[in-house]
mmCIF file of C-alpha atoms in Angstrom:
data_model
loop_
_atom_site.group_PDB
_atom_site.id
_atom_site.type_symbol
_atom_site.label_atom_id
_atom_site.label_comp_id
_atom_site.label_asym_id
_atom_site.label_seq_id
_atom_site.Cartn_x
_atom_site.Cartn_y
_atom_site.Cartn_z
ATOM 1 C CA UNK A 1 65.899 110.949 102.073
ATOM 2 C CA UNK A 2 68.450 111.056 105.428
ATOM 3 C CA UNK A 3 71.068 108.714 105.910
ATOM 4 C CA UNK A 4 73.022 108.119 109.283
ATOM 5 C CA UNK A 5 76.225 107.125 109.060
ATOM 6 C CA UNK A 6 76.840 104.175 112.304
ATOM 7 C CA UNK A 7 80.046 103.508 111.337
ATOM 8 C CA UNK A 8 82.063 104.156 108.722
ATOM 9 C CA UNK A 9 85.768 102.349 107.953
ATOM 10 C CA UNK A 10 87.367 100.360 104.893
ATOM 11 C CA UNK A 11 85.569 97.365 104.555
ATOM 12 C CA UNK A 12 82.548 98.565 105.065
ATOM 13 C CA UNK A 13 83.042 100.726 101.791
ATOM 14 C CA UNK A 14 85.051 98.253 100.039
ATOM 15 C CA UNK A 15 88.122 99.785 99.987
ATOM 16 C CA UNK A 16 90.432 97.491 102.008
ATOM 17 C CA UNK A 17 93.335 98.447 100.069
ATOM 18 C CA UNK A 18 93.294 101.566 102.762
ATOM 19 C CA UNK A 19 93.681 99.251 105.506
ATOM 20 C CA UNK A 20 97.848 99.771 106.339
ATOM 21 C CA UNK A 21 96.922 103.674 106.725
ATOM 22 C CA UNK A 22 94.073 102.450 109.508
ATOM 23 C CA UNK A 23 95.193 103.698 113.126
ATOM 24 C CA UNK A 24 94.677 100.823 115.584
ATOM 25 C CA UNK A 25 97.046 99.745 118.836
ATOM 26 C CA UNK A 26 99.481 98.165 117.122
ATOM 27 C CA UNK A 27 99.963 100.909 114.582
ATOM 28 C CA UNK A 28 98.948 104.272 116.245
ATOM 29 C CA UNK A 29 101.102 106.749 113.607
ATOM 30 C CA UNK A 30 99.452 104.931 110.528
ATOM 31 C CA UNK A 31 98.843 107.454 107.349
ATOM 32 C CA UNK A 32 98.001 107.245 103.816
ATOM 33 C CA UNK A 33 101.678 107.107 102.882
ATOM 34 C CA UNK A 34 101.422 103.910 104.438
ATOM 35 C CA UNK A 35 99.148 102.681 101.598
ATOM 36 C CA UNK A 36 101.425 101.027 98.797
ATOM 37 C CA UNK A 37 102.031 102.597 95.966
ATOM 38 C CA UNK A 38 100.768 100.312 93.621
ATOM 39 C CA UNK A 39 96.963 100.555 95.486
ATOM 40 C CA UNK A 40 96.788 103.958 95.504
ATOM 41 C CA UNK A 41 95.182 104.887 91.937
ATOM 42 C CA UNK A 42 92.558 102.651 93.151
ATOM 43 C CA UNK A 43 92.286 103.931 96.585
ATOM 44 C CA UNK A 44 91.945 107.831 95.148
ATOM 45 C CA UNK A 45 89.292 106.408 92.429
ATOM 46 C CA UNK A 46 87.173 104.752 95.222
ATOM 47 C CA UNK A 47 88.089 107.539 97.676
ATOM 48 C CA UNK A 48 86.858 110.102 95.254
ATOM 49 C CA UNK A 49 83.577 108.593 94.607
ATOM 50 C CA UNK A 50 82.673 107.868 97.744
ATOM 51 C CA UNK A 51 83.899 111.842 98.909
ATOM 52 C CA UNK A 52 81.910 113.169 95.991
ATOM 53 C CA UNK A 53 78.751 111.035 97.096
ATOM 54 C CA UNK A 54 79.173 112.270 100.599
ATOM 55 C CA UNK A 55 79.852 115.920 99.970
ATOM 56 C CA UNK A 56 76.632 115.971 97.687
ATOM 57 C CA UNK A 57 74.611 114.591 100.465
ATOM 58 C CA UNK A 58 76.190 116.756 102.811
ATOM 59 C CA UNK A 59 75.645 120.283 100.842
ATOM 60 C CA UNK A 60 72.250 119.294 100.547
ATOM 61 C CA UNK A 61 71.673 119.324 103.843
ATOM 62 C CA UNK A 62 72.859 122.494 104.773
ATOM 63 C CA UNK A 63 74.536 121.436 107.695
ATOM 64 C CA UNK A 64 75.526 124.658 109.761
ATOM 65 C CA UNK A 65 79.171 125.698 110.440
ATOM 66 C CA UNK A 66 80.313 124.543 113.621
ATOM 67 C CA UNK A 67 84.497 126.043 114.829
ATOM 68 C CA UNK A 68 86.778 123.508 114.975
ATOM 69 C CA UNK A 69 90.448 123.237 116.357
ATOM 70 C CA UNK A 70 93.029 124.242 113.376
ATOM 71 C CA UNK A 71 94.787 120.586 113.242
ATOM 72 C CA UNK A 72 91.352 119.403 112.847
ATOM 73 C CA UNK A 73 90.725 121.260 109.485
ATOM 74 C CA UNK A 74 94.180 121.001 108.134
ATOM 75 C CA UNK A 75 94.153 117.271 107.873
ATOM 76 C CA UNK A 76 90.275 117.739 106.678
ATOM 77 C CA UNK A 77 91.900 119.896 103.424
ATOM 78 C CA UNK A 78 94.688 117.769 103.170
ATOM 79 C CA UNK A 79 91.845 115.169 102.547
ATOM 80 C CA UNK A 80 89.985 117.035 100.385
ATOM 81 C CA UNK A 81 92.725 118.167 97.900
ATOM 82 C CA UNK A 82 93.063 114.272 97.285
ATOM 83 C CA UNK A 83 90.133 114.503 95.901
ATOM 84 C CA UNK A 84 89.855 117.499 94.308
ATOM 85 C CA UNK A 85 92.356 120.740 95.129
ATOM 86 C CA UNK A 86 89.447 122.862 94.451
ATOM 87 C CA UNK A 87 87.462 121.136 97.541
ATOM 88 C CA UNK A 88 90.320 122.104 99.919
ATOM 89 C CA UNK A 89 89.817 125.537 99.172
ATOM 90 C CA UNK A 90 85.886 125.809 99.586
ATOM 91 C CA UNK A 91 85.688 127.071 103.160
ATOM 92 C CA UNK A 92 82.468 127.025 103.309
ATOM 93 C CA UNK A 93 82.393 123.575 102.274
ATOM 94 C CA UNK A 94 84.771 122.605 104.927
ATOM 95 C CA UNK A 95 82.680 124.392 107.653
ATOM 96 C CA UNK A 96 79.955 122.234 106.784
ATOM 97 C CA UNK A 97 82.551 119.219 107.556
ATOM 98 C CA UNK A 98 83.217 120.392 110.088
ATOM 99 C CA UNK A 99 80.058 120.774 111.890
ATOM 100 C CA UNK A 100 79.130 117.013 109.763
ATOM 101 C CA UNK A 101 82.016 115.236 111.806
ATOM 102 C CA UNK A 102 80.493 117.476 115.529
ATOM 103 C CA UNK A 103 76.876 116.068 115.154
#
């Protein structure tokens, strides 16, 4: 089975409650703290399950390590230990992020 990912944002995934943290023109610093408090348990649930679908699909594939700038990976752990602090600390896995987000 292969899957290719077109696009990939909030609605799509039905998590609009992510929406304030979404970077467009009128709000180019937007973040997760942006997200209200009161949406967030629901936002890490669906987060989570979705990030544990993808990572599945994306060890199975074996995607080869590709170097990426430093920033790049920081914000990819910080990401990652929302989901699961054990995730931010699997290099390997985020080499194969890494080289995901390249292709």
């Amino acid at each position: 089975e292969k899957w290719i990912v077109g696009e990939f944002n909030c609605s799509c995934v039905g998590i609009s409650k992510c929406l304030p943290a979404y970077c467009k023109d009128d709000t180019p610093n937007a973040c997760y703290n942006d997200i209200p408090k009161k949406d967030l348990a629901e936002v890490r649930k669906i987060g989570g399950l979705v990030g544990k679908k993808g990572l599945a699909i994306l060890v199975k594939s074996g995607a080869p390590a590709v170097p990426r700038p430093p920033r790049a990976q920081e914000s990819l752990k910080l990401i990652l230990k929302s989901v699961d602090p054990k995730f931010a600390a699997d290099e390997s896995l985020i080499e194969k992020f890494m080289a995901w987000k390249k292709s």
